[in-house]
PDB file of C-alpha atoms in Angstrom:
ATOM      1  CA  LYS O   1      20.630   5.964  -6.176  1.00  0.00           C
ATOM      2  CA  GLN O   2      20.922   4.685  -9.709  1.00  0.00           C
ATOM      3  CA  ALA O   3      24.549   3.580  -9.161  1.00  0.00           C
ATOM      4  CA  ARG O   4      23.666   1.596  -5.974  1.00  0.00           C
ATOM      5  CA  TYR O   5      20.547   0.123  -7.921  1.00  0.00           C
ATOM      6  CA  LYS O   6      22.878  -0.979 -10.758  1.00  0.00           C
ATOM      7  CA  GLU O   7      25.690  -2.371  -8.575  1.00  0.00           C
ATOM      8  CA  ALA O   8      22.946  -4.319  -6.367  1.00  0.00           C
ATOM      9  CA  ARG O   9      21.475  -5.778  -9.692  1.00  0.00           C
ATOM     10  CA  ALA O  10      24.898  -7.187 -11.193  1.00  0.00           C
ATOM     11  CA  LEU O  11      25.268  -8.912  -7.832  1.00  0.00           C
ATOM     12  CA  GLY O  12      22.221 -10.548  -7.721  1.00  0.00           C
ATOM     13  CA  CYS O  13      21.071  -8.585  -4.755  1.00  0.00           C
ATOM     14  CA  MET O  14      17.771  -7.334  -6.136  1.00  0.00           C
ATOM     15  CA  PHE O  15      14.334  -7.994  -4.263  1.00  0.00           C
ATOM     16  CA  PHE O  16      11.037  -7.743  -5.563  1.00  0.00           C
ATOM     17  CA  VAL O  17       8.113  -6.922  -3.597  1.00  0.00           C
ATOM     18  CA  ALA O  18       4.727  -7.400  -5.059  1.00  0.00           C
ATOM     19  CA  GLY O  19       1.606  -5.328  -3.294  1.00  0.00           C
ATOM     20  CA  ALA O  20       4.156  -2.758  -2.400  1.00  0.00           C
ATOM     21  CA  THR O  21       2.090   0.075  -1.320  1.00  0.00           C
ATOM     22  CA  GLY O  22      -0.064  -2.318   1.148  1.00  0.00           C
ATOM     23  CA  ASN O  23       0.497  -1.784   4.807  1.00  0.00           C
ATOM     24  CA  VAL O  24       2.884  -5.001   4.976  1.00  0.00           C
ATOM     25  CA  GLY O  25       4.137  -4.610   1.385  1.00  0.00           C
ATOM     26  CA  SER O  26       5.319  -1.193   2.207  1.00  0.00           C
ATOM     27  CA  GLN O  27       7.000  -2.248   5.383  1.00  0.00           C
ATOM     28  CA  VAL O  28       8.967  -4.835   3.730  1.00  0.00           C
ATOM     29  CA  VAL O  29      10.024  -2.245   1.262  1.00  0.00           C
ATOM     30  CA  ARG O  30      11.305   0.004   3.667  1.00  0.00           C
ATOM     31  CA  LYS O  31      13.205  -2.617   5.385  1.00  0.00           C
ATOM     32  CA  LEU O  32      14.934  -3.731   2.658  1.00  0.00           C
ATOM     33  CA  SER O  33      15.823  -0.248   1.482  1.00  0.00           C
ATOM     34  CA  GLU O  34      17.531  -0.048   4.936  1.00  0.00           C
ATOM     35  CA  SER O  35      19.565  -2.947   4.715  1.00  0.00           C
ATOM     36  CA  GLY O  36      21.256  -1.486   1.297  1.00  0.00           C
ATOM     37  CA  VAL O  37      19.689  -3.775  -1.147  1.00  0.00           C
ATOM     38  CA  GLY O  38      18.030  -3.048  -4.189  1.00  0.00           C
ATOM     39  CA  VAL O  39      14.164  -3.230  -4.312  1.00  0.00           C
ATOM     40  CA  LYS O  40      11.880  -3.703  -7.026  1.00  0.00           C
ATOM     41  CA  ALA O  41       8.476  -2.141  -5.911  1.00  0.00           C
ATOM     42  CA  GLN O  42       5.580  -3.368  -7.815  1.00  0.00           C
ATOM     43  CA  THR O  43       2.413  -1.060  -8.071  1.00  0.00           C
ATOM     44  CA  ARG O  44      -0.592  -1.096  -9.893  1.00  0.00           C
ATOM     45  CA  SER O  45       0.363   2.972 -10.674  1.00  0.00           C
ATOM     46  CA  SER O  46       3.289   4.712 -10.825  1.00  0.00           C
ATOM     47  CA  THR O  47       1.446   7.698  -9.277  1.00  0.00           C
ATOM     48  CA  GLY O  48       0.060   8.664  -5.803  1.00  0.00           C
ATOM     49  CA  GLY O  49       1.435   9.552  -2.346  1.00  0.00           C
ATOM     50  CA  LYS O  50       1.886   5.979  -1.302  1.00  0.00           C
ATOM     51  CA  VAL O  51       4.427   5.507  -4.445  1.00  0.00           C
ATOM     52  CA  ALA O  52       5.850   8.664  -3.961  1.00  0.00           C
ATOM     53  CA  GLU O  53       6.954   7.776  -0.268  1.00  0.00           C
ATOM     54  CA  LEU O  54       8.521   4.648  -1.687  1.00  0.00           C
ATOM     55  CA  GLN O  55      10.169   6.489  -4.580  1.00  0.00           C
ATOM     56  CA  ARG O  56      12.194   8.416  -1.959  1.00  0.00           C
ATOM     57  CA  LEU O  57      13.844   5.195  -0.233  1.00  0.00           C
ATOM     58  CA  PRO O  58      17.323   4.493  -1.356  1.00  0.00           C
ATOM     59  CA  GLY O  59      17.786   1.932  -3.716  1.00  0.00           C
ATOM     60  CA  VAL O  60      14.135   1.492  -4.599  1.00  0.00           C
ATOM     61  CA  GLU O  61      12.772   1.111  -8.170  1.00  0.00           C
ATOM     62  CA  ILE O  62       8.967   1.701  -8.709  1.00  0.00           C
ATOM     63  CA  VAL O  63       7.490  -1.219 -11.292  1.00  0.00           C
ATOM     64  CA  ALA O  64       4.214  -0.015 -12.333  1.00  0.00           C
ATOM     65  CA  CYS O  65       2.900  -3.422 -13.627  1.00  0.00           C
ATOM     66  CA  ASP O  66      -0.569  -5.434 -13.221  1.00  0.00           C
ATOM     67  CA  LEU O  67      -0.328  -8.721 -11.726  1.00  0.00           C
ATOM     68  CA  MET O  68      -2.109 -10.019 -14.635  1.00  0.00           C
ATOM     69  CA  ASP O  69       0.520  -8.942 -16.898  1.00  0.00           C
ATOM     70  CA  LYS O  70       2.561 -12.222 -17.373  1.00  0.00           C
ATOM     71  CA  ALA O  71       4.884 -10.633 -19.991  1.00  0.00           C
ATOM     72  CA  GLY O  72       5.275  -7.589 -17.659  1.00  0.00           C
ATOM     73  CA  LEU O  73       6.196  -9.574 -14.625  1.00  0.00           C
ATOM     74  CA  ALA O  74       8.627 -11.741 -16.610  1.00  0.00           C
ATOM     75  CA  GLU O  75      10.542  -8.488 -17.300  1.00  0.00           C
ATOM     76  CA  ALA O  76      10.104  -6.805 -13.932  1.00  0.00           C
ATOM     77  CA  LEU O  77      11.638 -10.380 -12.410  1.00  0.00           C
ATOM     78  CA  GLN O  78      14.833 -10.443 -14.239  1.00  0.00           C
ATOM     79  CA  GLY O  79      17.931 -10.047 -12.059  1.00  0.00           C
ATOM     80  CA  VAL O  80      16.031 -10.785  -8.917  1.00  0.00           C
ATOM     81  CA  LYS O  81      17.061 -12.779  -6.135  1.00  0.00           C
ATOM     82  CA  ALA O  82      13.997 -13.176  -3.650  1.00  0.00           C
ATOM     83  CA  VAL O  83      10.398 -12.108  -3.669  1.00  0.00           C
ATOM     84  CA  PHE O  84       7.698 -10.780  -1.156  1.00  0.00           C
ATOM     85  CA  LEU O  85       4.210 -11.500  -2.393  1.00  0.00           C
ATOM     86  CA  VAL O  86       1.203 -10.178  -1.016  1.00  0.00           C
ATOM     87  CA  CYS O  87      -2.002  -9.320  -2.886  1.00  0.00           C
ATOM     88  CA  GLY O  88      -5.307  -7.581  -1.739  1.00  0.00           C
ATOM     89  CA  ASN O  89      -8.137  -9.783  -1.874  1.00  0.00           C
ATOM     90  CA  ALA O  90     -10.049  -9.534  -5.206  1.00  0.00           C
ATOM     91  CA  LYS O  91     -11.850 -11.935  -7.502  1.00  0.00           C
ATOM     92  CA  GLU O  92      -8.737 -12.712  -9.498  1.00  0.00           C
ATOM     93  CA  GLN O  93      -6.333 -12.961  -6.467  1.00  0.00           C
ATOM     94  CA  ALA O  94      -5.341 -16.481  -6.998  1.00  0.00           C
ATOM     95  CA  GLN O  95      -4.448 -15.927 -10.745  1.00  0.00           C
ATOM     96  CA  MET O  96      -2.448 -12.837  -9.949  1.00  0.00           C
ATOM     97  CA  GLU O  97      -0.340 -14.702  -7.301  1.00  0.00           C
ATOM     98  CA  ILE O  98       0.170 -17.615  -9.403  1.00  0.00           C
ATOM     99  CA  ASN O  99       1.261 -15.508 -11.981  1.00  0.00           C
ATOM    100  CA  VAL O 100       4.229 -13.807  -9.599  1.00  0.00           C
ATOM    101  CA  ILE O 101       4.786 -17.405  -8.569  1.00  0.00           C
ATOM    102  CA  ASP O 102       5.457 -18.428 -12.233  1.00  0.00           C
ATOM    103  CA  ALA O 103       7.468 -15.655 -13.447  1.00  0.00           C
ATOM    104  CA  ALA O 104       9.797 -15.731 -10.126  1.00  0.00           C
ATOM    105  CA  VAL O 105      10.303 -19.592 -11.083  1.00  0.00           C
ATOM    106  CA  ALA O 106      10.986 -18.781 -14.470  1.00  0.00           C
ATOM    107  CA  ALA O 107      13.628 -16.025 -13.539  1.00  0.00           C
ATOM    108  CA  GLY O 108      15.470 -18.349 -11.372  1.00  0.00           C
ATOM    109  CA  CYS O 109      14.433 -16.554  -7.968  1.00  0.00           C
ATOM    110  CA  THR O 110      15.889 -18.348  -4.956  1.00  0.00           C
ATOM    111  CA  TYR O 111      13.397 -17.510  -2.448  1.00  0.00           C
ATOM    112  CA  LEU O 112       9.807 -16.462  -2.223  1.00  0.00           C
ATOM    113  CA  VAL O 113       7.707 -15.508   0.886  1.00  0.00           C
ATOM    114  CA  GLU O 114       4.046 -15.490   0.384  1.00  0.00           C
ATOM    115  CA  ASN O 115       1.683 -13.400   2.863  1.00  0.00           C
ATOM    116  CA  GLY O 116      -0.974 -15.806   3.477  1.00  0.00           C
ATOM    117  CA  THR O 117      -4.348 -15.528   5.262  1.00  0.00           C
ATOM    118  CA  HIS O 118      -5.680 -17.401   8.364  1.00  0.00           C
ATOM    119  CA  VAL O 119      -4.619 -20.833   8.572  1.00  0.00           C
ATOM    120  CA  GLY O 120      -7.993 -22.154  10.036  1.00  0.00           C
ATOM    121  CA  TYR O 121      -9.850 -20.913   6.779  1.00  0.00           C
ATOM    122  CA  THR O 122      -7.078 -21.772   4.172  1.00  0.00           C
ATOM    123  CA  ASN O 123      -8.819 -24.885   2.416  1.00  0.00           C
ATOM    124  CA  LYS O 124     -10.328 -26.106  -0.803  1.00  0.00           C
ATOM    125  CA  ASP O 125     -14.231 -26.023   0.671  1.00  0.00           C
ATOM    126  CA  SER O 126     -13.651 -22.769   2.725  1.00  0.00           C
ATOM    127  CA  PRO O 127     -16.622 -20.706   3.404  1.00  0.00           C
ATOM    128  CA  VAL O 128     -14.559 -17.754   2.882  1.00  0.00           C
ATOM    129  CA  GLU O 129     -13.875 -16.756  -0.859  1.00  0.00           C
ATOM    130  CA  PHE O 130     -10.380 -15.657  -0.104  1.00  0.00           C
ATOM    131  CA  GLY O 131      -9.427 -18.742   1.910  1.00  0.00           C
ATOM    132  CA  ARG O 132     -10.062 -20.692  -1.173  1.00  0.00           C
ATOM    133  CA  HIS O 133      -7.993 -18.491  -3.305  1.00  0.00           C
ATOM    134  CA  HIS O 134      -5.110 -18.840  -0.788  1.00  0.00           C
ATOM    135  CA  TRP O 135      -5.487 -22.428  -0.839  1.00  0.00           C
ATOM    136  CA  GLU O 136      -4.915 -22.747  -4.624  1.00  0.00           C
ATOM    137  CA  ILE O 137      -2.230 -20.358  -4.427  1.00  0.00           C
ATOM    138  CA  GLU O 138      -0.102 -22.435  -1.866  1.00  0.00           C
ATOM    139  CA  GLU O 139      -1.092 -25.580  -3.481  1.00  0.00           C
ATOM    140  CA  HIS O 140       0.651 -24.241  -6.764  1.00  0.00           C
ATOM    141  CA  LEU O 141       3.494 -22.805  -5.174  1.00  0.00           C
ATOM    142  CA  ALA O 142       4.426 -26.175  -3.238  1.00  0.00           C
ATOM    143  CA  LYS O 143       3.833 -27.901  -6.551  1.00  0.00           C
ATOM    144  CA  SER O 144       5.596 -25.660  -8.839  1.00  0.00           C
ATOM    145  CA  ALA O 145       8.469 -24.064  -7.392  1.00  0.00           C
ATOM    146  CA  GLY O 146      11.025 -26.309  -8.429  1.00  0.00           C
ATOM    147  CA  ALA O 147      14.463 -25.153  -6.907  1.00  0.00           C
ATOM    148  CA  MET O 148      12.875 -22.300  -5.501  1.00  0.00           C
ATOM    149  CA  LYS O 149      12.540 -22.116  -1.721  1.00  0.00           C
ATOM    150  CA  TRP O 150       9.228 -20.731  -0.404  1.00  0.00           C
ATOM    151  CA  THR O 151       7.565 -19.904   3.061  1.00  0.00           C
ATOM    152  CA  VAL O 152       3.985 -18.956   3.798  1.00  0.00           C
ATOM    153  CA  LEU O 153       3.358 -16.530   6.502  1.00  0.00           C
ATOM    154  CA  HIS O 154      -0.056 -16.299   8.492  1.00  0.00           C
ATOM    155  CA  ALA O 155      -0.787 -13.394  10.737  1.00  0.00           C
ATOM    156  CA  ASN O 156      -3.214 -13.121  13.499  1.00  0.00           C
ATOM    157  CA  TRP O 157      -5.834 -10.200  13.657  1.00  0.00           C
ATOM    158  CA  PHE O 158      -4.296  -7.134  12.133  1.00  0.00           C
ATOM    159  CA  MET O 159      -4.629  -3.624  14.316  1.00  0.00           C
ATOM    160  CA  SER O 160      -4.910  -2.379  10.606  1.00  0.00           C
ATOM    161  CA  ASN O 161      -8.389  -4.294  10.798  1.00  0.00           C
ATOM    162  CA  HIS O 162      -9.428  -1.443  13.279  1.00  0.00           C
ATOM    163  CA  LEU O 163      -8.931   1.462  10.645  1.00  0.00           C
ATOM    164  CA  GLY O 164     -12.891   1.067  10.240  1.00  0.00           C
ATOM    165  CA  ASP O 165     -13.078   2.376  13.972  1.00  0.00           C
ATOM    166  CA  ILE O 166     -10.976   5.357  13.289  1.00  0.00           C
ATOM    167  CA  PHE O 167     -12.674   6.766  10.302  1.00  0.00           C
ATOM    168  CA  GLY O 168     -16.008   5.047  11.115  1.00  0.00           C
ATOM    169  CA  THR O 169     -17.628   4.719  14.480  1.00  0.00           C
ATOM    170  CA  LEU O 170     -15.277   6.359  16.751  1.00  0.00           C
ATOM    171  CA  PRO O 171     -17.056   9.734  16.234  1.00  0.00           C
ATOM    172  CA  ASN O 172     -20.266   8.274  17.319  1.00  0.00           C
ATOM    173  CA  GLY O 173     -18.360   6.985  21.247  1.00  0.00           C
ATOM    174  CA  ALA O 174     -18.493   3.507  19.941  1.00  0.00           C
ATOM    175  CA  ILE O 175     -16.565   0.391  18.343  1.00  0.00           C
ATOM    176  CA  VAL O 176     -19.114  -1.738  16.631  1.00  0.00           C
ATOM    177  CA  TYR O 177     -18.646  -5.551  15.893  1.00  0.00           C
ATOM    178  CA  PRO O 178     -20.609  -8.628  15.539  1.00  0.00           C
ATOM    179  CA  LEU O 179     -18.906  -9.836  19.126  1.00  0.00           C
ATOM    180  CA  LYS O 180     -19.083  -9.684  22.706  1.00  0.00           C
ATOM    181  CA  PRO O 181     -17.104  -7.617  24.794  1.00  0.00           C
ATOM    182  CA  GLU O 182     -15.168 -10.691  26.522  1.00  0.00           C
ATOM    183  CA  ASP O 183     -14.443 -11.932  22.859  1.00  0.00           C
ATOM    184  CA  LYS O 184     -10.547 -11.846  22.488  1.00  0.00           C
ATOM    185  CA  ALA O 185      -7.691 -11.988  19.629  1.00  0.00           C
ATOM    186  CA  GLN O 186      -4.161 -11.959  19.770  1.00  0.00           C
ATOM    187  CA  LEU O 187      -3.418  -8.446  17.676  1.00  0.00           C
ATOM    188  CA  VAL O 188      -0.227  -7.977  15.504  1.00  0.00           C
ATOM    189  CA  ASP O 189       0.646  -4.811  13.799  1.00  0.00           C
ATOM    190  CA  PRO O 190       1.252  -5.216   9.734  1.00  0.00           C
ATOM    191  CA  ARG O 191       4.441  -3.519   9.919  1.00  0.00           C
ATOM    192  CA  ASP O 192       5.704  -6.497  12.281  1.00  0.00           C
ATOM    193  CA  VAL O 193       4.802  -8.788   9.631  1.00  0.00           C
ATOM    194  CA  GLY O 194       6.783  -6.377   7.151  1.00  0.00           C
ATOM    195  CA  ASP O 195       9.677  -6.655   9.567  1.00  0.00           C
ATOM    196  CA  ILE O 196       9.890 -10.503   9.683  1.00  0.00           C
ATOM    197  CA  ALA O 197       9.423 -10.969   5.998  1.00  0.00           C
ATOM    198  CA  ALA O 198      12.266  -8.648   5.013  1.00  0.00           C
ATOM    199  CA  GLN O 199      14.458 -10.517   7.581  1.00  0.00           C
ATOM    200  CA  MET O 200      13.333 -13.882   5.970  1.00  0.00           C
ATOM    201  CA  LEU O 201      14.317 -12.440   2.334  1.00  0.00           C
ATOM    202  CA  LEU O 202      17.658 -11.205   3.623  1.00  0.00           C
ATOM    203  CA  ASP O 203      18.744 -14.435   5.484  1.00  0.00           C
ATOM    204  CA  SER O 204      21.648 -16.190   3.615  1.00  0.00           C
ATOM    205  CA  ASP O 205      20.276 -19.594   4.371  1.00  0.00           C
ATOM    206  CA  PRO O 206      16.486 -19.583   3.473  1.00  0.00           C
ATOM    207  CA  SER O 207      16.314 -23.381   3.317  1.00  0.00           C
ATOM    208  CA  LYS O 208      15.697 -23.529   7.073  1.00  0.00           C
ATOM    209  CA  TYR O 209      12.242 -21.932   6.412  1.00  0.00           C
ATOM    210  CA  HIS O 210      11.620 -23.540   3.276  1.00  0.00           C
ATOM    211  CA  GLY O 211       7.875 -25.127   2.985  1.00  0.00           C
ATOM    212  CA  LEU O 212       7.043 -23.898   6.352  1.00  0.00           C
ATOM    213  CA  HIS O 213       3.971 -22.540   7.163  1.00  0.00           C
ATOM    214  CA  LEU O 214       4.699 -19.977   9.896  1.00  0.00           C
ATOM    215  CA  MET O 215       2.308 -17.997  12.357  1.00  0.00           C
ATOM    216  CA  ILE O 216       2.858 -14.603  13.330  1.00  0.00           C
ATOM    217  CA  SER O 217       1.254 -12.688  16.278  1.00  0.00           C
ATOM    218  CA  GLY O 218       1.982  -9.638  18.481  1.00  0.00           C
ATOM    219  CA  PRO O 219       2.317  -9.121  22.129  1.00  0.00           C
ATOM    220  CA  ASP O 220      -1.189  -8.322  22.711  1.00  0.00           C
ATOM    221  CA  VAL O 221      -3.857 -10.638  23.686  1.00  0.00           C
ATOM    222  CA  LEU O 222      -7.260  -8.158  24.254  1.00  0.00           C
ATOM    223  CA  THR O 223     -10.643  -8.507  24.355  1.00  0.00           C
ATOM    224  CA  TRP O 224     -12.911  -5.780  22.380  1.00  0.00           C
ATOM    225  CA  SER O 225     -13.942  -4.212  25.872  1.00  0.00           C
ATOM    226  CA  GLN O 226     -10.266  -3.857  26.544  1.00  0.00           C
ATOM    227  CA  ILE O 227      -9.672  -2.142  22.974  1.00  0.00           C
ATOM    228  CA  ALA O 228     -12.481   0.159  23.453  1.00  0.00           C
ATOM    229  CA  ALA O 229     -10.568   1.004  27.169  1.00  0.00           C
ATOM    230  CA  LEU O 230      -7.716   2.051  25.182  1.00  0.00           C
ATOM    231  CA  TYR O 231      -9.711   4.191  22.673  1.00  0.00           C
ATOM    232  CA  THR O 232     -11.060   5.982  25.857  1.00  0.00           C
ATOM    233  CA  GLU O 233      -7.733   6.510  27.619  1.00  0.00           C
ATOM    234  CA  GLU O 234      -6.347   7.832  24.256  1.00  0.00           C
ATOM    235  CA  LEU O 235      -8.833  10.255  23.448  1.00  0.00           C
ATOM    236  CA  GLY O 236     -10.030  11.450  26.558  1.00  0.00           C
ATOM    237  CA  ARG O 237     -13.782  10.476  26.137  1.00  0.00           C
ATOM    238  CA  PRO O 238     -15.924   7.472  26.560  1.00  0.00           C
ATOM    239  CA  ILE O 239     -15.867   4.788  23.745  1.00  0.00           C
ATOM    240  CA  GLU O 240     -17.885   1.623  24.254  1.00  0.00           C
ATOM    241  CA  MET O 241     -17.920  -1.633  22.806  1.00  0.00           C
ATOM    242  CA  ALA O 242     -21.263  -2.182  21.332  1.00  0.00           C
ATOM    243  CA  THR O 243     -22.615  -5.404  19.484  1.00  0.00           C
ATOM    244  CA  CYS O 244     -24.194  -5.632  15.940  1.00  0.00           C
ATOM    245  CA  SER O 245     -25.275  -8.199  14.162  1.00  0.00           C
ATOM    246  CA  GLU O 246     -22.878  -9.987  11.275  1.00  0.00           C
ATOM    247  CA  PRO O 247     -25.407  -8.418   8.594  1.00  0.00           C
ATOM    248  CA  GLU O 248     -25.463  -5.193  10.148  1.00  0.00           C
ATOM    249  CA  TRP O 249     -21.564  -5.462  10.057  1.00  0.00           C
ATOM    250  CA  VAL O 250     -21.598  -6.465   6.150  1.00  0.00           C
ATOM    251  CA  ALA O 251     -23.889  -3.453   5.459  1.00  0.00           C
ATOM    252  CA  ALA O 252     -21.664  -0.943   7.108  1.00  0.00           C
ATOM    253  CA  ALA O 253     -18.560  -2.479   5.616  1.00  0.00           C
ATOM    254  CA  ILE O 254     -20.338  -2.038   2.137  1.00  0.00           C
ATOM    255  CA  LYS O 255     -21.567   1.460   2.745  1.00  0.00           C
ATOM    256  CA  GLY O 256     -18.862   2.814   4.935  1.00  0.00           C
ATOM    257  CA  SER O 257     -15.738   1.020   3.748  1.00  0.00           C
ATOM    258  CA  GLY O 258     -16.287   0.283   0.440  1.00  0.00           C
ATOM    259  CA  PHE O 259     -16.229  -3.210   0.369  1.00  0.00           C
ATOM    260  CA  GLU O 260     -17.872  -5.535  -2.597  1.00  0.00           C
ATOM    261  CA  HIS O 261     -20.246  -7.554  -0.883  1.00  0.00           C
ATOM    262  CA  TRP O 262     -18.676 -10.741  -1.622  1.00  0.00           C
ATOM    263  CA  LEU O 263     -15.697  -9.386   0.356  1.00  0.00           C
ATOM    264  CA  ALA O 264     -17.586  -7.951   3.300  1.00  0.00           C
ATOM    265  CA  GLU O 265     -19.243 -11.312   3.637  1.00  0.00           C
ATOM    266  CA  ALA O 266     -15.970 -13.212   3.289  1.00  0.00           C
ATOM    267  CA  ALA O 267     -14.669 -11.024   5.872  1.00  0.00           C
ATOM    268  CA  ALA O 268     -17.416 -11.153   8.050  1.00  0.00           C
ATOM    269  CA  HIS O 269     -16.622 -14.836   8.784  1.00  0.00           C
ATOM    270  CA  ASN O 270     -13.560 -13.760  10.762  1.00  0.00           C
ATOM    271  CA  PHE O 271     -16.116 -12.811  13.827  1.00  0.00           C
ATOM    272  CA  LYS O 272     -16.976 -16.475  13.789  1.00  0.00           C
ATOM    273  CA  VAL O 273     -13.346 -17.520  14.224  1.00  0.00           C
ATOM    274  CA  ILE O 274     -12.909 -15.001  16.874  1.00  0.00           C
ATOM    275  CA  ARG O 275     -15.773 -16.083  19.039  1.00  0.00           C
ATOM    276  CA  ASP O 276     -14.243 -19.717  18.582  1.00  0.00           C
ATOM    277  CA  GLY O 277     -10.823 -18.649  19.739  1.00  0.00           C
ATOM    278  CA  GLY O 278      -9.299 -18.960  16.648  1.00  0.00           C
ATOM    279  CA  PHE O 279      -7.215 -15.841  16.690  1.00  0.00           C
ATOM    280  CA  LEU O 280      -5.220 -16.666  19.345  1.00  0.00           C
ATOM    281  CA  HIS O 281      -2.266 -18.387  17.747  1.00  0.00           C
ATOM    282  CA  THR O 282       1.292 -17.657  18.912  1.00  0.00           C
ATOM    283  CA  THR O 283       4.068 -16.626  16.800  1.00  0.00           C
ATOM    284  CA  SER O 284       6.176 -19.523  15.288  1.00  0.00           C
ATOM    285  CA  PRO O 285       9.628 -20.075  17.348  1.00  0.00           C
ATOM    286  CA  GLN O 286      11.347 -19.673  14.492  1.00  0.00           C
ATOM    287  CA  LEU O 287      10.210 -15.794  13.767  1.00  0.00           C
ATOM    288  CA  LEU O 288      10.656 -15.195  17.357  1.00  0.00           C
ATOM    289  CA  ALA O 289      14.402 -16.131  17.197  1.00  0.00           C
ATOM    290  CA  LEU O 290      14.789 -13.928  13.865  1.00  0.00           C
ATOM    291  CA  ALA O 291      12.680 -10.763  14.589  1.00  0.00           C
ATOM    292  CA  PRO O 292       9.907 -10.753  17.440  1.00  0.00           C
ATOM    293  CA  PRO O 293       6.805  -8.583  16.893  1.00  0.00           C
ATOM    294  CA  ARG O 294       6.880  -5.965  19.511  1.00  0.00           C
ATOM    295  CA  ARG O 295       4.506  -3.466  18.482  1.00  0.00           C
ATOM    296  CA  THR O 296       1.309  -3.114  20.790  1.00  0.00           C
ATOM    297  CA  MET O 297      -2.465  -1.999  20.192  1.00  0.00           C
ATOM    298  CA  LYS O 298      -1.668   0.680  22.670  1.00  0.00           C
ATOM    299  CA  GLU O 299       1.036   2.220  20.499  1.00  0.00           C
ATOM    300  CA  TRP O 300      -1.199   1.641  17.412  1.00  0.00           C
ATOM    301  CA  ILE O 301      -4.148   3.451  18.796  1.00  0.00           C
ATOM    302  CA  ALA O 302      -1.924   6.227  19.963  1.00  0.00           C
ATOM    303  CA  GLU O 303      -0.876   6.554  16.293  1.00  0.00           C
ATOM    304  CA  TRP O 304      -4.012   6.317  14.496  1.00  0.00           C
ATOM    305  CA  ALA O 305      -6.792   7.499  17.291  1.00  0.00           C
ATOM    306  CA  PRO O 306      -5.898  11.225  16.927  1.00  0.00           C
ATOM    307  CA  ARG O 307      -6.571  11.126  13.193  1.00  0.00           C
ATOM    308  CA  SER O 308     -10.102  10.320  13.632  1.00  0.00           C
ATOM    309  CA  PRO O 309     -12.799  12.532  12.947  1.00  0.00           C
ATOM    310  CA  PRO O 310     -14.176  14.702  15.990  1.00  0.00           C
ATOM    311  CA  PRO O 311     -17.656  13.767  17.694  1.00  0.00           C
ATOM    312  CA  PRO O 312     -20.636  15.336  15.671  1.00  0.00           C
ATOM    313  CA  ALA O 313     -21.215  17.631  18.410  1.00  0.00           C
ATOM    314  CA  ALA O 314     -17.796  19.139  18.101  1.00  0.00           C
ATOM    315  CA  GLN O 315     -17.888  19.530  14.397  1.00  0.00           C
TER     316      GLN O 315
END
């Protein structure tokens, strides 16, 4: 493994993945590893189950580095050809991602793919705080990239947003959202986004993606009542779609999922976007030709629903 890594570094075939333990970042690492290139996987810690999984992959080096550490990033990005940049929503997100961009430019990286957020609320005056963060990041990227090519990906509604169902409300026989049962979205598995990003990084000519904001969605357009029906089918017991208010959802996200208040408020804005039909973007043609998303919500539920705690009466 070490010899392979040294060879990749010498040939300029090293790749850097920021946010490597997340749902999207970890899949980028896996796909790059499968392709035979060397990967520097950035994590906040060098320990933990998710880090251990990445360490076992061929050609992967764990880089424990805080994205606020400019000197650490400068060192980590030496010898790197291309970068995938994803960062969890945080108050410091804009500065963290800008630090990676600046370090990539300084290191002479040729290509960077950034995982953006919903394009509809990525703007300077967005009511969504992390939408304003992403606007700042993307403005900086466009102005500061120099010779480095870049692309921003905008995924639709992530299937993993429903982990709150799995570990929250399913034991009580419901999924609970500030939506009507007929509200719908086009869902995407984060792993499909990771597959696409890895293929883009490996492309011998990333110039065809340069400066583009590209959409990603999966094959399913589902209403929330249809999602409840899929849970019912998988679990073999009735799961209903229940409507709550946005303040009720925010309170549950803070108490049950550990969201900070600002993040719960920002995330709740997604439901207005869904009610307005804003999560129905289709995948950009360039990405359909490259690595079309194929994973369905039925498959995702089959994978995750069995991990949900049993109903209270069955405990």
